Short mmCIF file of C-alpha atoms in Angstrom, two decimals:
data_model
loop_
_atom_site.label_atom_id
_atom_site.label_comp_id
_atom_site.label_asym_id
_atom_site.label_seq_id
_atom_site.Cartn_x
_atom_site.Cartn_y
_atom_site.Cartn_z
CA MET A 1 -14.70 -24.18 13.02
CA SER A 2 -13.68 -27.19 15.02
CA ASN A 3 -14.66 -30.82 15.26
CA LEU A 4 -18.12 -30.97 16.87
CA GLU A 5 -18.98 -34.58 16.20
CA LYS A 6 -20.93 -36.02 19.12
CA HIS A 7 -19.31 -39.46 18.87
CA PRO A 8 -15.85 -38.92 17.38
CA ALA A 9 -13.71 -41.96 16.83
CA GLU A 10 -10.05 -41.55 16.12
CA LEU A 11 -9.75 -38.83 13.50
CA PHE A 12 -8.79 -41.23 10.71
CA GLU A 13 -11.82 -41.96 8.61
CA ARG A 14 -12.38 -44.65 6.01
CA ALA A 15 -12.91 -42.90 2.67
CA PRO A 16 -12.03 -43.87 -0.88
CA VAL A 17 -8.56 -43.00 -2.14
CA VAL A 18 -8.17 -43.09 -5.92
CA LEU A 19 -4.72 -43.29 -7.53
CA THR A 20 -4.45 -41.49 -10.88
CA VAL A 21 -1.12 -41.10 -12.70
CA GLY A 22 0.81 -40.60 -9.47
CA VAL A 23 -1.81 -38.36 -7.86
CA GLU A 24 -3.94 -39.58 -4.95
CA ILE A 25 -7.49 -38.27 -5.12
CA LEU A 26 -8.95 -38.10 -1.61
CA GLU A 27 -12.73 -38.09 -1.67
CA PRO A 28 -14.65 -36.00 0.87
CA ARG A 29 -16.79 -37.49 3.61
CA ASP A 30 -19.87 -35.57 4.76
CA VAL A 31 -19.74 -34.95 8.51
CA PRO A 32 -22.84 -33.50 10.24
CA LEU A 33 -21.79 -31.45 13.23
CA GLY A 34 -24.91 -32.08 15.33
CA GLY A 35 -28.44 -30.69 15.58
CA PRO A 36 -31.23 -30.43 12.96
CA ARG A 37 -29.91 -27.13 11.50
CA ALA A 38 -26.22 -27.63 12.20
CA MET A 39 -23.61 -27.35 9.50
CA THR A 40 -22.37 -30.29 7.49
CA VAL A 41 -18.73 -30.24 6.43
CA ARG A 42 -16.84 -32.14 3.76
CA ARG A 43 -13.79 -33.75 5.37
CA THR A 44 -10.87 -34.89 3.21
CA LEU A 45 -8.14 -35.16 5.84
CA PRO A 46 -7.38 -37.25 7.86
CA GLN A 47 -8.21 -40.59 6.27
CA ARG A 48 -7.05 -44.07 7.13
CA LYS A 49 -4.62 -44.15 4.23
CA ARG A 50 -3.39 -40.60 4.65
CA SER A 51 -3.18 -38.83 8.00
CA LEU A 52 -0.89 -35.92 7.15
CA ILE A 53 0.28 -33.72 4.29
CA GLY A 54 3.42 -32.17 5.71
CA ALA A 55 2.19 -31.07 9.14
CA TRP A 56 -1.35 -30.44 7.82
CA CYS A 57 -3.55 -32.95 9.63
CA PHE A 58 -7.18 -31.83 9.23
CA VAL A 59 -9.15 -30.32 6.33
CA ASP A 60 -12.84 -29.44 6.61
CA HIS A 61 -14.55 -27.63 3.71
CA TYR A 62 -18.05 -26.17 4.06
CA GLY A 63 -20.65 -24.14 2.22
CA PRO A 64 -21.81 -22.12 0.54
CA ASP A 65 -24.52 -22.42 3.22
CA VAL A 66 -27.48 -20.04 3.42
CA VAL A 67 -27.47 -19.04 7.09
CA ALA A 68 -31.25 -18.54 7.23
CA GLU A 69 -31.67 -22.20 6.27
CA ARG A 70 -28.71 -23.85 8.02
CA GLY A 71 -28.27 -21.68 11.11
CA GLY A 72 -24.70 -20.56 10.44
CA MET A 73 -21.74 -21.27 12.67
CA VAL A 74 -22.45 -21.54 16.40
CA VAL A 75 -19.48 -23.13 18.15
CA PRO A 76 -19.32 -22.66 21.95
CA PRO A 77 -15.97 -22.52 23.77
CA HIS A 78 -14.08 -25.76 23.24
CA PRO A 79 -10.46 -26.87 23.73
CA HIS A 80 -7.45 -27.55 21.53
CA THR A 81 -3.97 -28.91 22.21
CA GLY A 82 -0.87 -29.51 20.11
CA LEU A 83 -2.00 -27.79 16.92
CA GLN A 84 -2.63 -24.58 15.01
CA THR A 85 -6.10 -23.79 13.63
CA VAL A 86 -6.14 -22.13 10.20
CA SER A 87 -9.42 -20.33 9.45
CA TRP A 88 -10.00 -19.25 5.83
CA LEU A 89 -13.27 -17.91 4.43
CA PHE A 90 -14.62 -17.43 0.91
CA ALA A 91 -17.87 -15.78 2.09
CA GLY A 92 -19.35 -14.57 5.38
CA GLU A 93 -17.83 -13.42 8.65
CA VAL A 94 -17.05 -15.26 11.90
CA GLU A 95 -16.36 -13.79 15.35
CA HIS A 96 -13.48 -15.46 17.20
CA ARG A 97 -12.76 -15.30 20.94
CA ASP A 98 -10.14 -17.30 22.81
CA SER A 99 -8.73 -17.83 26.28
CA ALA A 100 -5.49 -16.08 25.34
CA GLY A 101 -7.58 -12.88 25.30
CA SER A 102 -7.97 -12.56 21.53
CA HIS A 103 -11.13 -11.17 19.92
CA ALA A 104 -11.12 -10.95 16.12
CA MET A 105 -13.21 -11.35 12.99
CA VAL A 106 -12.55 -13.94 10.32
CA ARG A 107 -13.26 -12.47 6.87
CA PRO A 108 -12.76 -13.69 3.29
CA GLY A 109 -9.16 -13.53 2.13
CA GLU A 110 -7.81 -12.99 5.66
CA LEU A 111 -6.00 -15.57 7.76
CA ASN A 112 -6.85 -16.18 11.39
CA LEU A 113 -4.20 -18.45 12.89
CA MET A 114 -4.55 -19.74 16.44
CA THR A 115 -1.65 -21.65 17.98
CA ALA A 116 -3.06 -23.87 20.71
CA GLY A 117 0.31 -25.06 21.98
CA ARG A 118 -0.07 -26.63 25.42
CA GLY A 119 -3.79 -25.73 25.50
CA ILE A 120 -6.36 -23.08 24.59
CA ALA A 121 -10.13 -22.66 24.34
CA HIS A 122 -12.02 -20.61 21.76
CA SER A 123 -15.48 -19.89 20.40
CA GLU A 124 -16.65 -19.16 16.84
CA LEU A 125 -19.91 -17.50 15.82
CA SER A 126 -21.00 -16.32 12.39
CA THR A 127 -22.04 -12.67 12.65
CA PRO A 128 -25.66 -11.47 12.30
CA GLU A 129 -24.73 -9.76 9.02
CA THR A 130 -23.62 -13.06 7.45
CA THR A 131 -26.14 -14.42 4.94
CA VAL A 132 -23.91 -17.02 3.27
CA LEU A 133 -21.10 -18.93 4.99
CA HIS A 134 -18.42 -20.63 2.93
CA GLY A 135 -14.88 -21.58 3.83
CA ALA A 136 -12.36 -24.06 5.13
CA GLN A 137 -10.98 -24.99 8.54
CA LEU A 138 -7.58 -26.63 8.60
CA TRP A 139 -5.28 -27.81 11.37
CA VAL A 140 -1.51 -27.99 11.47
CA ALA A 141 0.06 -30.45 13.92
CA LEU A 142 2.80 -28.91 16.04
CA PRO A 143 6.06 -30.87 16.19
CA ASP A 144 6.90 -32.45 19.52
CA ALA A 145 9.53 -29.81 20.28
CA SER A 146 6.96 -26.98 19.97
CA ARG A 147 3.67 -28.41 21.16
CA GLY A 148 4.17 -27.13 24.71
CA HIS A 149 4.40 -23.53 23.47
CA ALA A 150 2.24 -20.89 25.15
CA PRO A 151 -0.96 -20.30 23.15
CA PHE A 152 -1.31 -17.19 20.95
CA PHE A 153 -3.30 -15.76 18.05
CA GLU A 154 -2.33 -14.04 14.78
CA HIS A 155 -4.14 -12.28 11.95
CA PHE A 156 -2.58 -11.88 8.50
CA VAL A 157 -3.95 -10.47 5.25
CA PRO A 158 -2.06 -11.75 2.18
CA GLU A 159 -1.86 -9.45 -0.82
CA PRO A 160 -3.24 -11.04 -3.99
CA ALA A 161 -0.36 -11.60 -6.41
CA ALA A 162 -0.43 -12.54 -10.08
CA PHE A 163 1.72 -15.48 -11.17
CA GLY A 164 1.18 -16.26 -14.82
CA ASP A 165 -2.57 -16.63 -15.27
CA ALA A 166 -3.07 -17.44 -11.58
CA VAL A 167 -3.79 -15.17 -8.64
CA LEU A 168 -2.19 -16.36 -5.39
CA ARG A 169 -2.93 -15.46 -1.80
CA VAL A 170 -0.13 -17.00 0.26
CA PHE A 171 -1.34 -17.15 3.86
CA LEU A 172 1.32 -19.49 5.33
CA GLY A 173 4.91 -20.10 4.32
CA ALA A 174 6.21 -19.03 0.92
CA LEU A 175 5.23 -19.68 -2.69
CA ALA A 176 6.26 -18.15 -6.02
CA GLY A 177 8.07 -15.26 -4.38
CA ARG A 178 5.29 -14.38 -1.91
CA VAL A 179 5.90 -14.82 1.82
CA SER A 180 3.52 -14.89 4.78
CA THR A 181 4.62 -13.42 8.11
CA ALA A 182 2.36 -15.78 10.10
CA THR A 183 4.19 -18.12 12.48
CA THR A 184 4.94 -21.70 11.48
CA PHE A 185 6.77 -24.37 13.47
CA THR A 186 7.54 -26.65 10.53
CA GLU A 187 8.33 -25.83 6.92
CA LEU A 188 5.00 -25.62 5.10
CA VAL A 189 2.88 -23.65 2.65
CA GLY A 190 -0.77 -22.63 2.44
CA ALA A 191 -2.26 -20.53 -0.36
CA GLN A 192 -5.47 -19.79 -2.22
CA LEU A 193 -5.12 -20.17 -5.98
CA ASP A 194 -7.53 -18.71 -8.56
CA LEU A 195 -7.35 -19.55 -12.27
CA PRO A 196 -9.58 -18.49 -15.18
CA ALA A 197 -11.45 -21.21 -17.04
CA GLY A 198 -9.12 -23.25 -19.23
CA ALA A 199 -5.95 -21.59 -17.94
CA SER A 200 -2.85 -23.36 -16.61
CA VAL A 201 -0.07 -22.45 -14.22
CA ASP A 202 3.27 -24.09 -13.43
CA LEU A 203 4.04 -23.33 -9.79
CA PRO A 204 7.63 -23.65 -8.56
CA VAL A 205 7.59 -25.63 -5.31
CA ASP A 206 10.05 -27.05 -2.79
CA PRO A 207 10.85 -30.63 -3.88
CA ARG A 208 11.13 -31.68 -0.23
CA PHE A 209 7.43 -30.91 0.25
CA GLU A 210 4.42 -33.15 -0.21
CA HIS A 211 1.39 -31.21 -1.45
CA GLY A 212 -2.40 -31.27 -1.46
CA LEU A 213 -4.82 -29.32 -3.67
CA LEU A 214 -8.34 -28.82 -2.26
CA VAL A 215 -10.74 -27.74 -5.00
CA ASP A 216 -13.37 -25.29 -3.81
CA ALA A 217 -14.95 -24.18 -7.09
CA GLY A 218 -14.65 -25.57 -10.59
CA GLU A 219 -12.52 -28.58 -11.43
CA ALA A 220 -8.73 -28.90 -11.55
CA THR A 221 -6.26 -31.00 -13.46
CA LEU A 222 -3.30 -31.62 -11.17
CA GLU A 223 -0.24 -33.05 -12.91
CA GLY A 224 -2.58 -34.67 -15.46
CA ALA A 225 -5.13 -36.02 -12.92
CA THR A 226 -8.66 -34.66 -12.55
CA VAL A 227 -9.50 -33.30 -9.09
CA PRO A 228 -13.27 -32.65 -8.81
CA ALA A 229 -14.82 -30.00 -6.59
CA SER A 230 -14.50 -30.67 -2.84
CA HIS A 231 -11.84 -33.35 -3.45
CA LEU A 232 -8.20 -33.20 -2.37
CA GLY A 233 -5.43 -34.17 -4.77
CA TYR A 234 -2.19 -35.38 -3.14
CA LEU A 235 1.37 -35.32 -4.54
CA GLU A 236 4.41 -36.97 -2.97
CA PRO A 237 7.68 -35.07 -2.46
CA GLY A 238 10.09 -34.84 -5.36
CA LEU A 239 8.54 -32.26 -7.69
CA SER A 240 10.11 -28.84 -8.23
CA SER A 241 7.10 -27.61 -10.21
CA ILE A 242 3.39 -28.40 -10.12
CA ARG A 243 1.12 -27.90 -13.12
CA ILE A 244 -2.50 -26.97 -12.33
CA THR A 245 -5.12 -26.42 -15.03
CA ALA A 246 -8.68 -25.12 -14.63
CA GLY A 247 -11.59 -26.87 -16.29
CA ASP A 248 -14.37 -25.16 -18.21
CA ARG A 249 -15.18 -22.94 -15.22
CA PRO A 250 -12.94 -20.67 -13.15
CA LEU A 251 -10.98 -22.58 -10.53
CA ARG A 252 -10.61 -21.68 -6.89
CA ALA A 253 -8.50 -24.02 -4.77
CA LEU A 254 -6.33 -24.19 -1.67
CA LEU A 255 -2.78 -25.49 -2.04
CA ILE A 256 -1.27 -26.92 1.13
CA GLY A 257 2.02 -28.70 1.67
CA GLY A 258 5.13 -29.12 3.70
CA VAL A 259 8.08 -31.24 4.69
CA PRO A 260 6.75 -34.57 6.03
CA LEU A 261 6.27 -34.23 9.79
CA GLY A 262 8.06 -37.51 10.53
CA GLU A 263 6.30 -37.94 13.89
CA SER A 264 3.41 -40.07 15.10
CA ILE A 265 0.42 -38.19 16.49
CA VAL A 266 -2.81 -39.14 18.23
CA MET A 267 -5.91 -37.14 17.23
CA TRP A 268 -9.25 -37.32 18.99
CA TRP A 269 -12.02 -34.70 19.11
CA ASN A 270 -10.15 -31.37 19.25
CA PHE A 271 -6.96 -32.67 20.82
CA ILE A 272 -3.64 -33.70 19.33
CA GLY A 273 -1.21 -35.58 21.55
CA ARG A 274 1.36 -38.33 21.34
CA SER A 275 -0.33 -41.08 23.34
CA HIS A 276 -3.70 -42.41 24.45
CA GLU A 277 -2.88 -41.37 28.01
CA GLU A 278 -2.27 -37.75 27.00
CA ILE A 279 -5.65 -37.50 25.30
CA VAL A 280 -7.35 -38.98 28.36
CA GLN A 281 -5.59 -36.38 30.53
CA PHE A 282 -6.51 -33.47 28.24
CA ARG A 283 -10.16 -34.50 28.29
CA ALA A 284 -10.17 -34.94 32.06
CA GLU A 285 -8.69 -31.45 32.58
CA TRP A 286 -11.23 -29.86 30.25
CA GLN A 287 -14.13 -31.55 32.01
CA ALA A 288 -12.87 -30.76 35.52
CA ASP A 289 -11.50 -27.25 35.02
CA VAL A 290 -13.99 -25.80 32.54
CA ILE A 291 -17.17 -27.85 32.33
CA ALA A 292 -17.33 -28.49 36.08
CA GLY A 293 -15.92 -25.02 36.80
CA GLY A 294 -13.00 -26.30 38.85
CA ARG A 295 -10.51 -23.55 37.95
CA GLU A 296 -10.12 -20.68 35.51
CA ASP A 297 -6.33 -20.75 35.39
CA GLY A 298 -5.96 -24.35 34.20
CA ARG A 299 -4.54 -25.59 30.93
CA PHE A 300 -7.39 -24.17 28.83
CA GLY A 301 -8.13 -20.90 30.59
CA THR A 302 -11.43 -19.05 30.11
CA VAL A 303 -13.06 -17.50 27.03
CA ARG A 304 -14.28 -14.04 28.06
CA GLY A 305 -17.24 -12.39 26.37
CA TYR A 306 -19.03 -15.50 25.15
CA ASP A 307 -22.64 -15.65 26.30
CA GLY A 308 -23.22 -19.32 26.97
CA ARG A 309 -21.78 -22.54 28.30
CA ALA A 310 -18.66 -24.30 27.08
CA LEU A 311 -18.94 -27.50 25.07
CA PRO A 312 -18.56 -30.73 27.07
CA ALA A 313 -16.20 -33.33 25.67
CA PRO A 314 -17.74 -36.49 24.19
CA GLU A 315 -17.12 -39.83 25.83
CA LEU A 316 -13.93 -41.54 24.79
CA PRO A 317 -14.34 -44.66 22.64
CA ASN A 318 -13.94 -48.04 24.31
CA VAL A 319 -10.70 -48.70 22.45
CA ARG A 320 -7.15 -47.51 22.86
CA LEU A 321 -6.36 -44.54 20.62
CA ARG A 322 -3.55 -45.35 18.21
CA PRO A 323 -0.73 -43.12 16.98
CA ARG A 324 -0.62 -42.40 13.25
CA GLU A 325 1.92 -40.90 10.88
#
């Protein structure tokens, strides 16, 4: 799922950041995505005080939502630039189509990775069989040297692997001896971690990486700090091992991390660029080529097989968009 806010400001929101024994606890912000039955997501990244964790730049967490009550996921074709979308489900099924010609299902425990590169469009619809929808949508910012890459799509199914008391599903990068074959353009890691109630695990990690732990179910203790459900715990680089402990219920969490990107980015709506002028240009091309039907072979191409109109871009704010690190 992508950012469907009707009036998006810069994607750096003001939300509380709590410091606990060296761990930043990033609190979620509820973001309604429009319409009386539209989904509401819990957004923990970006925030004004933290824009990136490695190259990870966007974390939305949603559900479990009963589709009969909330309407499920209905996201018309919309654009992306300069990023990779990481789709990860805990429950339900989503149909993906994109302008690179990909048509695939997103299912629990399976990674769908879309590299937007210089520009792509895609649609996302929860399937009629889906009764409960629950998952996370994350973005990875592409480094400047790679953000002009041709768009493409990948699907990867990580094998669950035991590590101590934990079960890991490593969907990007490498962790504890497990390696994903999905393409990355910076050094990073993404994994689902499951722990029984009361259990602990000491994960060996790359000390060059900064890390974030998004708690989906239960409660975690991260290096001695409590991370409640739907919160994101952040750790600076420098650790070669991370201790994670489950509370009195089984823990399910996503561990993300990577080498600090070291570049300034500009994020607005579904675009990532390097300047205000680039974002203005991306929006103008989307509106002219797709919404106004100017050309099918432009930057964003055409999503085939979707029955409906593409999503118009919101109006830009009346301020200059600022780069962030």
